[in-house]
Amino acid sequence: MTSFDSSPTLSVWRALLALAVVFVMLATTGWTAVRHQGGPRDALEAELAGWRKERVGTRALPSPDAPPRRVAAFFASIGAARQTGLADRFPRIVGNLNGAPVSLRYRANRSSLGATLKTERERLGKAASRLTREGRHTAVRRLHRFEALMARDRQILAFDPSGSGKVAEVFGDLERADRVSVVVPGVDTSLLTFQKTARKYTAPVGMAQSLYAAERAAAPGVRTAVIAWADYTAPVGIGMDSAIGRLAESGAVRLTALTEALPGDSEVALFCHSYGSVVCGVAARGLPRRVSDLAVAGSPGMRAENVAGLGTHARVWAMRDEDDWIGDVPHLALGGLGHGEDPVAPGFGARVLSAAGAVGHGGYFEPGTGSLANFAALGVGSYDEVECAPGHRHCRRGISGGSGL
């Protein structure tokens, strides 16, 4: 239910419920609990200053926020040697530059990771005696994360160590893929939680690896790639930032830029979990037409009353398993608090998928589950293999390759 209904009595009850939610959040997390602590950005600022002064012949380099097509055209015009030179001199910029060649971004981010790792080791060595036990533990975890990301087989598409950190990783051949899937995670996503050993498939890397393996098994002849996309600032914990749309709005800008910058003409599907579905909902209206499918799981809402309110051409899919606590969260939108209607509600109008086998809020990407099988079918375009949720047997209606039964 949402505040879009017009009943005064319902509106009063929802207002009271919203206030109660706020008080609970304040009591359990505090106003300041969700603030990110910024990190030093001196190296990036120095690169930006050099980038603005640099010339290729008489031409200035494209602005880091230039449209991806303009950036791609520039790099295509300067040749491989100059491309490599720019990546080596300005790795923090090129590694995160939408429109730059993918392989060049991998190279630049590996260089940026190496420099960051060296700096972090030196900083830890100098400050070790002044750190609390918790501070030292966090610093060591960061070092281990940087070391892991530098493994030879990893393809890092984006990397920013400042604050809580942002990162994106590719599984498969992104430049040759026929179909690309993007995993958009939710609350508590950061550089440190990008990959986990325990509960592996609740973290972006595990989610993407699981989806990539399932897609290859589902359609061996389809060239696929999956991106674990943690390249936005996510809310920390169940606090005020998770109940409003501020971080989703900034994340949506970055997600749209990513989809616009993907190489080739592959079709793209977004798989958005928890607060990641809020990001996808806000981004929906501006996504390029190559984004054919938008699937959400465990969603608190997409900041829309219904699918039409998303303003997207993409097919919208939703799922939630019966054990997911998010189903008990009020689906409302009142004074900026809450994210609107429940995407699995009949009135929302999404194509509702089975989540059979998934357990709890973080179980949708577990191997062997029906939820993962459904995601994989969407990712490779095998709509006739999609299993609708009970009571939603027409979820495939109107799709080429998917029956209406």
XYZ file of C-alpha atoms in Angstrom:
405
model
C 0.000 0.000 0.000
C 1.206 3.530 -0.687
C 0.323 7.115 0.063
C -0.932 7.461 -3.489
C -4.360 6.257 -2.247
C -6.673 9.104 -1.415
C -8.396 7.891 1.788
C -7.824 10.466 4.599
C -7.960 7.728 7.233
C -5.335 5.704 5.409
C -3.155 8.810 5.023
C -3.279 9.506 8.762
C -2.325 5.934 9.628
C 0.499 5.988 7.139
C 1.798 9.273 8.501
C 1.850 7.798 11.998
C 3.548 4.674 10.685
C 6.171 6.742 8.877
C 6.926 8.706 12.041
C 7.240 5.476 13.978
C 9.720 4.180 11.426
C 11.760 7.387 11.770
C 11.843 7.122 15.573
C 12.974 3.504 15.373
C 15.744 4.473 12.962
C 16.910 7.290 15.218
C 16.863 5.062 18.267
C 18.835 2.271 16.607
C 21.243 4.104 14.339
C 21.325 7.817 15.151
C 21.418 10.696 12.701
C 25.145 10.452 12.166
C 25.459 6.672 11.946
C 25.172 6.595 8.179
C 27.709 9.275 7.301
C 30.641 8.220 5.194
C 34.078 9.375 6.158
C 35.882 10.885 3.222
C 39.388 9.767 2.375
C 42.338 11.762 1.004
C 41.884 12.663 -2.660
C 45.189 14.427 -3.228
C 46.388 11.956 -5.872
C 43.176 12.285 -7.870
C 43.225 16.079 -7.653
C 46.801 16.107 -8.911
C 45.818 13.898 -11.857
C 42.835 16.097 -12.662
C 45.052 19.175 -12.734
C 47.470 17.458 -15.132
C 44.622 16.076 -17.257
C 43.199 19.573 -17.797
C 46.579 20.847 -19.004
C 47.428 17.846 -21.206
C 47.152 18.087 -24.998
C 47.210 15.560 -27.806
C 48.529 17.685 -30.605
C 46.468 20.821 -30.200
C 43.458 19.061 -28.690
C 42.530 19.133 -25.038
C 41.568 15.865 -23.361
C 37.837 15.241 -22.879
C 36.317 16.252 -19.569
C 35.971 13.305 -17.143
C 32.204 13.904 -17.164
C 31.918 14.194 -20.963
C 29.309 11.987 -22.677
C 30.636 8.437 -23.241
C 30.279 8.737 -27.026
C 32.525 11.791 -27.086
C 35.108 10.055 -24.907
C 34.979 6.915 -27.092
C 35.438 8.974 -30.257
C 38.437 10.752 -28.760
C 40.222 7.540 -27.742
C 39.477 5.936 -31.102
C 41.192 8.861 -32.807
C 44.524 8.871 -30.946
C 45.878 5.336 -31.487
C 46.944 2.589 -29.104
C 50.286 4.087 -28.022
C 48.768 7.375 -26.900
C 45.880 5.543 -25.222
C 48.328 3.510 -23.161
C 50.336 6.599 -22.315
C 47.271 8.359 -20.935
C 46.240 5.297 -18.918
C 49.703 5.033 -17.377
C 49.964 8.738 -16.548
C 46.371 9.267 -15.397
C 45.166 5.874 -14.097
C 42.656 7.243 -11.589
C 40.897 9.156 -14.357
C 41.098 6.681 -17.221
C 40.124 3.759 -14.980
C 36.782 5.418 -14.247
C 36.225 7.148 -17.569
C 33.004 6.032 -19.226
C 33.659 5.675 -22.944
C 37.337 4.761 -22.627
C 38.210 1.308 -24.054
C 37.420 -1.439 -21.556
C 40.865 -3.045 -21.729
C 42.432 0.352 -21.105
C 40.285 0.812 -17.994
C 41.402 -2.586 -16.692
C 45.031 -1.553 -17.168
C 44.528 1.836 -15.531
C 42.714 0.403 -12.520
C 45.413 -2.182 -11.966
C 47.929 0.661 -11.873
C 45.708 2.711 -9.555
C 45.247 -0.280 -7.246
C 49.011 -0.802 -7.076
C 49.644 2.815 -6.165
C 46.851 2.810 -3.604
C 48.120 -0.397 -2.030
C 51.604 1.068 -1.674
C 50.259 4.262 -0.097
C 48.014 2.364 2.308
C 50.895 0.138 3.437
C 53.068 3.163 4.130
C 50.257 4.946 5.984
C 49.498 1.894 8.081
C 53.167 1.498 8.965
C 53.430 5.100 10.161
C 50.116 5.190 12.022
C 50.005 1.648 13.427
C 50.864 2.681 16.976
C 48.130 5.333 17.036
C 45.316 3.180 15.697
C 42.694 1.556 17.853
C 42.228 -2.189 17.484
C 39.161 -1.560 15.350
C 40.993 1.021 13.261
C 43.865 -1.335 12.607
C 41.463 -4.151 11.722
C 39.745 -1.935 9.153
C 43.063 -0.776 7.695
C 44.284 -4.359 7.318
C 40.990 -5.353 5.685
C 41.435 -2.569 3.150
C 44.936 -3.804 2.346
C 43.653 -7.327 1.835
C 40.868 -6.061 -0.437
C 43.332 -4.123 -2.614
C 45.623 -7.139 -2.836
C 42.743 -9.399 -3.865
C 41.512 -6.962 -6.520
C 44.989 -6.955 -8.077
C 44.916 -10.674 -8.891
C 45.868 -11.255 -12.546
C 42.529 -12.714 -13.584
C 40.421 -9.824 -12.275
C 38.922 -7.247 -14.638
C 38.306 -4.071 -12.629
C 36.117 -1.652 -14.558
C 35.965 1.068 -11.889
C 37.919 1.785 -8.722
C 37.785 4.662 -6.249
C 39.273 4.071 -2.769
C 38.053 7.334 -1.233
C 35.533 7.188 1.587
C 33.860 3.798 1.803
C 35.115 3.065 -1.718
C 33.530 2.253 -5.066
C 34.389 -0.598 -7.420
C 33.023 -2.554 -10.378
C 34.267 -5.855 -11.804
C 33.547 -7.697 -15.052
C 33.129 -11.450 -15.491
C 33.391 -12.572 -19.111
C 34.370 -10.704 -22.267
C 32.540 -7.396 -22.068
C 33.719 -6.181 -25.467
C 32.465 -9.251 -27.353
C 29.344 -10.048 -25.312
C 25.957 -10.442 -26.971
C 24.204 -9.888 -23.670
C 25.414 -8.018 -20.576
C 23.980 -8.334 -17.073
C 24.591 -5.728 -14.366
C 24.171 -6.643 -10.691
C 23.182 -3.594 -8.628
C 23.508 -4.330 -4.868
C 21.959 -2.519 -1.930
C 22.582 -1.391 1.644
C 26.043 -1.799 3.191
C 27.813 -2.178 -0.148
C 31.339 -0.805 0.012
C 34.883 -1.645 -0.964
C 35.187 -3.871 2.109
C 31.946 -5.772 1.468
C 32.416 -6.085 -2.300
C 33.481 -9.690 -1.799
C 32.870 -12.098 1.100
C 34.090 -15.535 2.096
C 31.215 -16.315 4.446
C 27.782 -15.846 2.849
C 29.550 -15.414 -0.470
C 26.448 -14.928 -2.592
C 25.176 -11.968 -0.597
C 28.087 -9.805 -1.828
C 28.361 -8.230 -5.309
C 31.232 -10.436 -6.503
C 29.520 -13.645 -5.398
C 26.225 -12.514 -6.919
C 27.858 -11.746 -10.256
C 29.940 -14.938 -10.315
C 26.868 -17.023 -9.553
C 24.811 -15.309 -12.250
C 27.597 -15.611 -14.821
C 27.959 -19.354 -14.182
C 24.182 -19.842 -14.366
C 23.943 -17.912 -17.639
C 26.716 -19.944 -19.242
C 25.017 -23.145 -18.155
C 21.637 -21.962 -19.415
C 22.875 -20.876 -22.866
C 26.440 -22.026 -23.674
C 26.210 -20.572 -27.178
C 25.405 -17.038 -26.000
C 28.334 -14.746 -25.298
C 27.592 -13.189 -21.922
C 29.278 -10.861 -19.472
C 28.213 -9.898 -15.959
C 29.227 -6.765 -14.073
C 29.355 -6.637 -10.276
C 28.539 -2.945 -9.975
C 29.322 -1.353 -6.620
C 30.249 1.974 -8.188
C 27.920 4.120 -6.112
C 27.687 5.213 -2.485
C 25.180 2.895 -0.804
C 23.423 3.513 2.520
C 25.063 2.146 5.654
C 22.662 0.066 7.719
C 18.924 0.529 8.120
C 19.051 4.263 8.765
C 17.710 7.472 7.277
C 19.755 7.162 4.072
C 18.149 3.801 3.343
C 14.655 5.258 3.788
C 15.055 8.225 1.447
C 16.165 8.593 -2.153
C 19.205 10.878 -1.949
C 21.847 8.214 -2.491
C 19.671 6.432 -5.050
C 19.492 9.594 -7.125
C 23.265 10.003 -7.295
C 23.668 6.266 -7.878
C 21.151 6.405 -10.737
C 23.264 8.989 -12.544
C 26.281 6.696 -12.347
C 24.291 3.627 -13.384
C 22.875 5.400 -16.423
C 26.357 6.528 -17.432
C 27.613 2.941 -17.180
C 24.861 1.579 -19.435
C 25.467 4.327 -21.968
C 29.200 3.551 -22.052
C 29.066 -0.225 -22.533
C 30.887 -1.272 -25.718
C 29.243 -2.820 -28.777
C 25.517 -3.288 -29.249
C 24.784 -5.942 -26.617
C 21.411 -6.085 -24.918
C 21.579 -5.231 -21.228
C 19.648 -6.550 -18.227
C 19.784 -5.017 -14.747
C 19.439 -7.189 -11.646
C 18.746 -4.945 -8.693
C 18.708 -6.205 -5.112
C 17.222 -4.464 -2.079
C 18.151 -0.729 -2.078
C 19.743 -1.361 -5.477
C 16.177 -1.596 -6.799
C 15.605 1.975 -5.615
C 18.646 3.030 -7.650
C 17.300 1.168 -10.689
C 13.839 2.662 -10.234
C 15.203 6.200 -10.188
C 17.453 5.445 -13.187
C 14.712 3.704 -15.204
C 13.443 6.737 -17.090
C 16.878 7.694 -18.408
C 18.221 4.257 -19.346
C 19.231 3.733 -22.991
C 17.048 1.500 -25.166
C 19.627 -1.292 -25.101
C 18.494 -2.004 -21.524
C 15.777 -4.528 -22.312
C 15.052 -5.952 -18.850
C 15.017 -4.578 -15.328
C 14.586 -7.175 -12.563
C 14.300 -6.419 -8.847
C 14.509 -8.774 -5.867
C 13.737 -8.030 -2.229
C 12.737 -4.499 -3.165
C 11.610 -1.840 -0.666
C 10.087 0.010 -3.645
C 11.241 1.754 -6.805
C 10.019 5.280 -6.005
C 7.064 4.867 -8.334
C 3.374 4.038 -7.942
C 3.450 1.534 -10.794
C 5.455 0.398 -13.820
C 4.058 3.223 -15.932
C 5.423 5.683 -13.375
C 8.946 4.393 -13.991
C 8.788 5.765 -17.524
C 10.910 2.989 -18.968
C 10.724 0.974 -22.185
C 12.401 -1.981 -20.430
C 10.419 -4.976 -19.222
C 10.095 -4.780 -15.444
C 10.324 -7.994 -13.416
C 10.053 -8.480 -9.655
C 10.430 -11.286 -7.139
C 10.400 -11.756 -3.388
C 10.683 -14.961 -1.415
C 8.238 -15.557 1.410
C 10.982 -15.466 4.070
C 12.300 -12.041 3.057
C 11.864 -9.525 5.878
C 11.545 -6.695 3.355
C 7.947 -7.813 2.858
C 7.168 -6.490 6.362
C 8.565 -3.033 5.612
C 5.831 -0.444 4.921
C 5.695 0.269 1.197
C 4.801 3.939 1.269
C 5.987 7.316 0.067
C 5.359 10.209 2.411
C 7.285 13.454 2.637
C 10.327 11.921 0.951
C 10.342 8.935 3.311
C 9.824 5.498 1.794
C 10.113 4.217 -1.742
C 6.529 3.708 -2.871
C 4.471 0.717 -3.925
C 5.619 -2.873 -3.508
C 6.924 -4.075 -6.917
C 5.411 -7.552 -6.407
C 1.966 -6.111 -5.617
C -0.587 -6.806 -8.386
C -1.328 -3.108 -8.798
C 2.278 -2.232 -9.543
C 2.179 -4.094 -12.849
C 5.579 -5.822 -12.860
C 6.044 -9.321 -14.255
C 6.303 -11.314 -11.029
C 8.818 -14.169 -11.009
C 9.153 -17.224 -8.822
C 11.817 -17.022 -6.114
C 11.599 -20.738 -5.323
C 14.512 -21.969 -3.242
C 15.703 -18.550 -2.133
C 15.880 -18.122 1.626
C 15.831 -14.741 3.314
C 16.700 -11.305 2.020
C 20.139 -12.267 0.712
C 19.375 -15.625 -0.883
C 18.353 -14.725 -4.422
C 21.702 -15.472 -6.082
C 22.387 -18.780 -4.331
C 23.287 -21.526 -6.859
C 20.504 -24.019 -7.422
C 17.654 -21.667 -6.567
C 14.725 -20.918 -8.833
C 15.401 -17.217 -8.338
C 18.882 -17.542 -9.858
C 17.558 -19.724 -12.700
C 15.012 -17.036 -13.521
C 17.686 -14.337 -13.478
C 19.893 -16.404 -15.783
C 16.997 -16.979 -18.213
C 16.408 -13.228 -18.389
C 20.114 -12.548 -18.760
C 20.445 -14.761 -21.845
C 17.044 -13.886 -23.306
C 15.453 -17.307 -22.791
C 12.065 -15.938 -21.805
C 10.310 -19.243 -22.444
C 12.354 -20.696 -19.558
C 11.189 -18.089 -17.050
C 8.996 -19.404 -14.214
C 6.245 -17.076 -13.048
C 5.364 -16.734 -9.381
C 2.237 -18.537 -8.158
C -0.785 -16.457 -9.077
C 1.131 -14.595 -11.795
C 1.084 -17.182 -14.574
C 0.952 -14.577 -17.336
C 4.305 -12.958 -16.495
C 5.713 -13.922 -19.930
C 2.788 -12.551 -21.911
C 3.611 -10.418 -24.911
C 7.301 -11.365 -25.120
C 8.800 -12.924 -28.219
C 10.181 -16.248 -27.023
C 7.924 -16.384 -23.989
C 4.482 -17.935 -23.906
C 1.622 -16.248 -22.124
C 0.880 -19.293 -19.994
